[in-house]
Amino acid sequence: MHLASFIVRRLLQLIPTLLFILIVVFVLVRLLPGDPASAILGDRALDADVERINRELGLDRSLPVQFAVFAKSVATGNLGNSIHLKLPVAELIAARLPITILLTVMAALIAVLFAVPLAFVAALRRGRAADSVVRGAFQVGLSMPVFYLGLILLTVFGARLGWFPVGGYGDGFLDHLYHLFLPALTLALSLSAILMRNLRAAIIGVIDAEYVQFARAKGLRPRLILSRHVLRNALISTVALFGLSIGTLLGGAVITETVFAIPGAGRLMVDSIYGRDYPVVQGLTIALAVLVSLTFLLTDLVQAWLDPRVAR
Amino acid sequence: MKFLSAAALSAAILLGSHVSALALDRGGVMTYGRYTDSLFLDPVLNDANVDIWVMNNIYETLINPTDDGLGLQPGLATEWTLNETGDAVTLKLREGVKFSDGTPMTAEDVVWSLDRARNPENGIWNFLLASVDAVTSPDPQTIELKLKYPDPTILSALSVFNSAVMPKAAFEAMPGDTDKAKAEEFAKKPIGTGPFMLESWDRGATMKLVKNPNYWDQGEDGQPLPYLDGLTFEIIPDDATRILKLQSGDIEGAEFIPFARVAELKADPNINMELFPGTRVWDVIINVRPELDGKPNPLSDEKVRQAMNYAANKDALVQVVTYGVGTPLSSFMSSTTPMHSGDGPLFPYDLEKAKSLMAESGFPDGFKTSILTIAGNQDDLGITTALQQMWKEIGIDLEIRQVDNASRTEQYRNGTFEMRTGGWTNDIADASQITSYFAYSPTIDALHSGWKNEEVDKLFEASQKEMDTAKRAEQFARIQEIFNATGPTIPLYETPYPVALGKNVNGFIQIPLGNNIFRETWLAK
């Protein structure tokens, strides 16, 4: 019951947040120098053509009028049409955002699979060789630029060894997973480094806590202590960090999608910003804002499950 | 005599059999890696090279540019005549041409397509057909264009993508009230007479074209073109990945190879590194308005600009930025443009001359100025950092301002920039387009530089009506002479189109106007 009202409260909070984002992105994208017509026509734009296109797009009207038109159409579920691609924005988002979500989810899973066991190894062998090796290796992962790491993985595991495709997205779900593995790994390495360090520190903090010493004194089996007491408590802060990192991961997807030639939302966003394709930038921002908000909600729910005090 | 002709005949037979012995292979799907996707496949309403450079594979024009980009050859029209006064064109349509959906191409389709292309309400290319007064079809195989005034560019204009022939009935059957709305629907599944037709298009990922079974032309083996069963464009924005995919055999071709990688790929035994002659020229554009931001503008001083030109070592720039792939410019238009004139490189490097010109100018102590470049563009950064060093020698302190393209365009159009980098490619095999933008002030103030020369403006206007080719060439020669000596640019170099192909790819060409032609491409098995 408690949880249900918590969720409802959080979903209601989402409404003003989205409205705020809507206004901010609407204004910001128009504050950028240049307009869609110039972006479309480039250097050769003639004044008459620019005026004609701006008129066709309704950009010759005042900002409040434009916003009213935009808000009205969003309220009816219509995100408008892409200026460059001449397609409905909703259609574009439906085609490309799931690719980015899949990539992000895969990256997050890989990151967790790396980070959790290794954090334990490092924490339990604190100060010894295993700890140094794990931390050193992850330091490299953390400091390597994503595009460079991506290219190395592509060259070695794609072109040289032929284990994975050299970029692209493939056909069919399993093929998509196969194509997304290297890019997801690229994204995952830096995230897992951050998670690992955080979790390692948290585990070390918990291991020395009195309730763990008490559990140990009671003679509980070490495995049980680790899973029931140490992991659960150590995870609280790491889960929060993980949730926050999803936003970063989505941002990192932009570069990864470019390097690996994946037709995801990140690339669409960048192209649309450069092209001043206002409707796409607006629609994608809203979609991403919803996505990130839902991730945060999910994070909070997991935290609440780990630590019931959070939901209060 | 008899013997000779017999010998000639047998030689011809030998040659002929040699050609067929060359055994081209049919079939297969070629995948070509592009740096970005097309946007809108409508010949009239598009506005980007990403569309223009591939549309010829789907739609065709009455006349085609030749492979060297300098001349014209038959397309959907087999012959044409321009009358002596230059104000009427008669074209004979090719017989038996069908659209990819199997319906025959009619004179009505041609008239409608040309009327749509020249409608001033439609798109940004209608200026190419501005001289056309009326398009009619006296009989089903003949098209007549009546012109408002003599137009020496009209035949070249009929070879430009926007005058491509589209099926009137299929287009008009599209949902929507306006031409634009119908075009947006039609372009999702375009129908043309070209060698390929669009099968599927996954935006930002792949565009799949398949052989048009109704294509009118035949290959060297006497069978219908194209040789390929299909052509897939795969979008691979990252240069390194695009090359990697070619090297690993995933794709058969890759466009826009960075200059830095050309030499390496030339040495790769599995790759054919092609440098197709282009019409691409690179310049620094200078704002020459007497005042900028309320202050006197040193760049308006002709001597200053000449000094900057002599101090800019183009050979060094060609080496540093294009890795030797480019060639210093001999005129503002590329050497592949018809009526290009000029033999030597413009302003060959001469630091002493530059220094003395600066000393004679109104700014002997130098000045501070700035240049706009595209953030993240390596070529731009290479050019401007080199110029920064070179111009320091003549007392010019150059600030490099990196902005995104739309911001740069805004400052450009407003005339508030000091200098910027710029590139250009021709859309039409004629000197008029580049001259109109670079030198003729009414179009866009000579590259928005504020430069104006009465003689150039008059000569250009005359050249647009001059039907005597030799006289017209003289007019363009004089325009080039004036602009090259006093114009608002630092002409840098011209570059070819670097395309890397798999060793099994034959018969592909990118013409100087940029069009990628897969009509006669085949994959060796």
Tab-separated table of N, CA and C in Angstrom, chain B residues 377-448:
chain	number	residue	atom	x	y	z
B	377	ASN	N	35.918	19.600	-37.196
B	377	ASN	CA	36.316	19.292	-38.564
B	377	ASN	C	37.839	19.367	-38.683
B	378	GLN	N	38.461	18.224	-38.903
B	378	GLN	CA	39.925	18.151	-38.911
B	378	GLN	C	40.536	18.960	-40.057
B	379	ASP	N	39.899	18.923	-41.237
B	379	ASP	CA	40.427	19.674	-42.373
B	379	ASP	C	40.445	21.164	-42.050
B	380	ASP	N	39.320	21.644	-41.504
B	380	ASP	CA	39.209	23.049	-41.135
B	380	ASP	C	40.282	23.443	-40.138
B	381	LEU	N	40.468	22.578	-39.165
B	381	LEU	CA	41.436	22.883	-38.116
B	381	LEU	C	42.853	22.907	-38.694
B	382	GLY	N	43.118	21.973	-39.596
B	382	GLY	CA	44.434	21.912	-40.243
B	382	GLY	C	44.710	23.168	-41.049
B	383	ILE	N	43.720	23.582	-41.826
B	383	ILE	CA	43.870	24.772	-42.671
B	383	ILE	C	44.128	25.999	-41.797
B	384	THR	N	43.276	26.164	-40.780
B	384	THR	CA	43.343	27.428	-40.034
B	384	THR	C	44.564	27.506	-39.125
B	385	THR	N	44.974	26.385	-38.539
B	385	THR	CA	46.171	26.471	-37.695
B	385	THR	C	47.399	26.747	-38.552
B	386	ALA	N	47.416	26.171	-39.762
B	386	ALA	CA	48.550	26.450	-40.661
B	386	ALA	C	48.544	27.921	-41.071
B	387	LEU	N	47.361	28.438	-41.416
B	387	LEU	CA	47.275	29.852	-41.818
B	387	LEU	C	47.672	30.775	-40.675
B	388	GLN	N	47.310	30.359	-39.453
B	388	GLN	CA	47.662	31.153	-38.277
B	388	GLN	C	49.186	31.368	-38.232
B	389	GLN	N	49.916	30.282	-38.470
B	389	GLN	CA	51.380	30.365	-38.475
B	389	GLN	C	51.884	31.210	-39.651
B	390	MET	N	51.316	30.937	-40.840
B	390	MET	CA	51.802	31.602	-42.053
B	390	MET	C	51.562	33.109	-42.004
B	391	TRP	N	50.412	33.498	-41.476
B	391	TRP	CA	50.078	34.929	-41.482
B	391	TRP	C	50.743	35.690	-40.344
B	392	LYS	N	51.218	34.954	-39.347
B	392	LYS	CA	51.972	35.600	-38.275
B	392	LYS	C	53.187	36.314	-38.881
B	393	GLU	N	53.743	35.710	-39.946
B	393	GLU	CA	54.919	36.268	-40.631
B	393	GLU	C	54.657	37.654	-41.197
B	394	ILE	N	53.404	37.967	-41.522
B	394	ILE	CA	53.127	39.313	-42.057
B	394	ILE	C	52.327	40.140	-41.049
B	395	GLY	N	52.432	39.753	-39.791
B	395	GLY	CA	51.866	40.580	-38.724
B	395	GLY	C	50.379	40.421	-38.495
B	396	ILE	N	49.804	39.340	-39.020
B	396	ILE	CA	48.375	39.137	-38.795
B	396	ILE	C	48.174	38.112	-37.685
B	397	ASP	N	47.402	38.536	-36.697
B	397	ASP	CA	47.140	37.681	-35.541
B	397	ASP	C	45.758	37.058	-35.748
B	398	LEU	N	45.738	35.757	-36.089
B	398	LEU	CA	44.492	35.095	-36.468
B	398	LEU	C	43.909	34.304	-35.301
B	399	GLU	N	42.677	34.633	-34.969
B	399	GLU	CA	41.983	33.864	-33.930
B	399	GLU	C	41.070	32.850	-34.608
B	400	ILE	N	41.155	31.598	-34.172
B	400	ILE	CA	40.319	30.549	-34.765
B	400	ILE	C	39.077	30.380	-33.904
B	401	ARG	N	37.922	30.580	-34.499
B	401	ARG	CA	36.673	30.423	-33.750
B	401	ARG	C	35.942	29.184	-34.256
B	402	GLN	N	35.813	28.198	-33.389
B	402	GLN	CA	35.139	26.967	-33.799
B	402	GLN	C	33.661	27.030	-33.414
B	403	VAL	N	32.819	26.857	-34.415
B	403	VAL	CA	31.372	26.900	-34.166
B	403	VAL	C	30.729	25.731	-34.910
B	404	ASP	N	29.432	25.507	-34.690
B	404	ASP	CA	28.787	24.467	-35.487
B	404	ASP	C	28.263	25.083	-36.785
B	405	ASN	N	27.925	24.200	-37.714
B	405	ASN	CA	27.661	24.652	-39.073
B	405	ASN	C	26.537	25.687	-39.137
B	406	ALA	N	25.441	25.427	-38.408
B	406	ALA	CA	24.293	26.341	-38.486
B	406	ALA	C	24.669	27.724	-37.945
B	407	SER	N	25.495	27.758	-36.900
B	407	SER	CA	25.920	29.054	-36.353
B	407	SER	C	26.784	29.787	-37.371
B	408	ARG	N	27.672	29.029	-38.023
B	408	ARG	CA	28.538	29.654	-39.002
B	408	ARG	C	27.715	30.226	-40.151
B	409	THR	N	26.729	29.430	-40.587
B	409	THR	CA	25.891	29.902	-41.688
B	409	THR	C	25.162	31.183	-41.313
B	410	GLU	N	24.724	31.275	-40.056
B	410	GLU	CA	24.010	32.482	-39.648
B	410	GLU	C	24.907	33.713	-39.733
B	411	GLN	N	26.135	33.596	-39.173
B	411	GLN	CA	27.046	34.750	-39.225
B	411	GLN	C	27.418	35.093	-40.662
B	412	TYR	N	27.491	34.050	-41.471
B	412	TYR	CA	27.819	34.203	-42.883
B	412	TYR	C	26.727	35.003	-43.579
B	413	ARG	N	25.485	34.529	-43.384
B	413	ARG	CA	24.370	35.177	-44.062
B	413	ARG	C	24.154	36.605	-43.572
B	414	ASN	N	24.446	36.845	-42.290
B	414	ASN	CA	24.292	38.194	-41.746
B	414	ASN	C	25.442	39.109	-42.149
B	415	GLY	N	26.510	38.530	-42.698
B	415	GLY	CA	27.667	39.339	-43.076
B	415	GLY	C	28.433	39.857	-41.883
B	416	THR	N	28.374	39.156	-40.734
B	416	THR	CA	29.069	39.640	-39.535
B	416	THR	C	30.384	38.902	-39.282
B	417	PHE	N	30.715	37.934	-40.142
B	417	PHE	CA	31.964	37.171	-39.965
B	417	PHE	C	33.140	37.985	-40.495
B	418	GLU	N	34.350	37.656	-40.081
B	418	GLU	CA	35.539	38.289	-40.676
B	418	GLU	C	36.068	37.401	-41.795
B	419	MET	N	36.342	36.127	-41.416
B	419	MET	CA	36.708	35.152	-42.444
B	419	MET	C	36.066	33.827	-42.073
B	420	ARG	N	35.968	32.937	-43.036
B	420	ARG	CA	35.487	31.594	-42.769
B	420	ARG	C	36.080	30.645	-43.809
B	421	THR	N	36.059	29.368	-43.489
B	421	THR	CA	36.461	28.388	-44.490
B	421	THR	C	35.226	28.055	-45.315
B	422	GLY	N	35.440	27.594	-46.527
B	422	GLY	CA	34.292	27.273	-47.358
B	422	GLY	C	34.635	26.234	-48.410
B	423	GLY	N	33.652	25.416	-48.735
B	423	GLY	CA	33.825	24.433	-49.807
B	423	GLY	C	32.671	24.544	-50.782
B	424	TRP	N	32.890	24.094	-51.979
B	424	TRP	CA	31.859	24.222	-53.011
B	424	TRP	C	31.975	23.053	-53.988
B	425	THR	N	30.823	22.509	-54.428
B	425	THR	CA	30.813	21.614	-55.591
B	425	THR	C	29.709	22.085	-56.540
B	426	ASN	N	29.935	21.902	-57.840
B	426	ASN	CA	28.932	22.298	-58.834
B	426	ASN	C	27.795	21.279	-58.881
B	427	ASP	N	26.590	21.777	-59.178
B	427	ASP	CA	25.461	20.891	-59.436
B	427	ASP	C	25.188	20.775	-60.920
B	428	ILE	N	25.753	21.694	-61.698
B	428	ILE	CA	25.471	21.741	-63.119
B	428	ILE	C	26.799	21.861	-63.863
B	429	ALA	N	26.875	21.196	-65.004
B	429	ALA	CA	28.106	21.221	-65.786
B	429	ALA	C	28.176	22.523	-66.562
B	430	ASP	N	28.360	23.599	-65.854
B	430	ASP	CA	28.422	24.923	-66.469
B	430	ASP	C	29.093	25.855	-65.467
B	431	ALA	N	29.744	26.898	-65.996
B	431	ALA	CA	30.460	27.815	-65.105
B	431	ALA	C	29.521	28.781	-64.386
B	432	SER	N	28.256	28.815	-64.812
B	432	SER	CA	27.386	29.890	-64.325
B	432	SER	C	27.041	29.765	-62.845
B	433	GLN	N	26.815	28.531	-62.347
B	433	GLN	CA	26.352	28.395	-60.969
B	433	GLN	C	27.391	28.911	-59.972
B	434	ILE	N	28.610	28.427	-60.099
B	434	ILE	CA	29.646	28.851	-59.134
B	434	ILE	C	29.920	30.353	-59.292
B	435	THR	N	29.894	30.847	-60.518
B	435	THR	CA	30.154	32.275	-60.733
B	435	THR	C	29.058	33.127	-60.103
B	436	SER	N	27.826	32.641	-60.246
B	436	SER	CA	26.708	33.378	-59.678
B	436	SER	C	26.865	33.543	-58.164
B	437	TYR	N	27.314	32.481	-57.488
B	437	TYR	CA	27.463	32.550	-56.030
B	437	TYR	C	28.751	33.247	-55.609
B	438	PHE	N	29.838	33.007	-56.344
B	438	PHE	CA	31.126	33.553	-55.932
B	438	PHE	C	31.291	35.025	-56.320
B	439	ALA	N	30.902	35.336	-57.556
B	439	ALA	CA	31.337	36.622	-58.105
B	439	ALA	C	30.216	37.607	-58.420
B	440	TYR	N	29.033	37.080	-58.778
B	440	TYR	CA	27.946	37.960	-59.212
B	440	TYR	C	27.240	38.495	-57.969
B	441	SER	N	27.377	39.788	-57.691
B	441	SER	CA	26.938	40.301	-56.390
B	441	SER	C	25.435	40.177	-56.106
B	442	PRO	N	24.528	40.275	-57.094
B	442	PRO	CA	23.107	40.199	-56.720
B	442	PRO	C	22.683	38.868	-56.087
B	443	THR	N	23.371	37.754	-56.361
B	443	THR	CA	22.895	36.464	-55.844
B	443	THR	C	22.997	36.401	-54.327
B	444	ILE	N	24.230	36.345	-53.799
B	444	ILE	CA	24.383	36.361	-52.334
B	444	ILE	C	25.555	37.277	-51.951
B	445	ASP	N	25.636	38.452	-52.617
B	445	ASP	CA	26.703	39.414	-52.274
B	445	ASP	C	28.095	38.793	-52.423
B	446	ALA	N	28.300	38.011	-53.469
B	446	ALA	CA	29.589	37.347	-53.684
B	446	ALA	C	30.037	36.630	-52.411
B	447	LEU	N	29.416	35.472	-52.149
B	447	LEU	CA	29.727	34.666	-50.960
B	447	LEU	C	29.524	35.470	-49.677
B	448	HIS	N	28.544	36.332	-49.676
B	448	HIS	CA	28.233	37.173	-48.511
B	448	HIS	C	29.432	37.991	-48.049
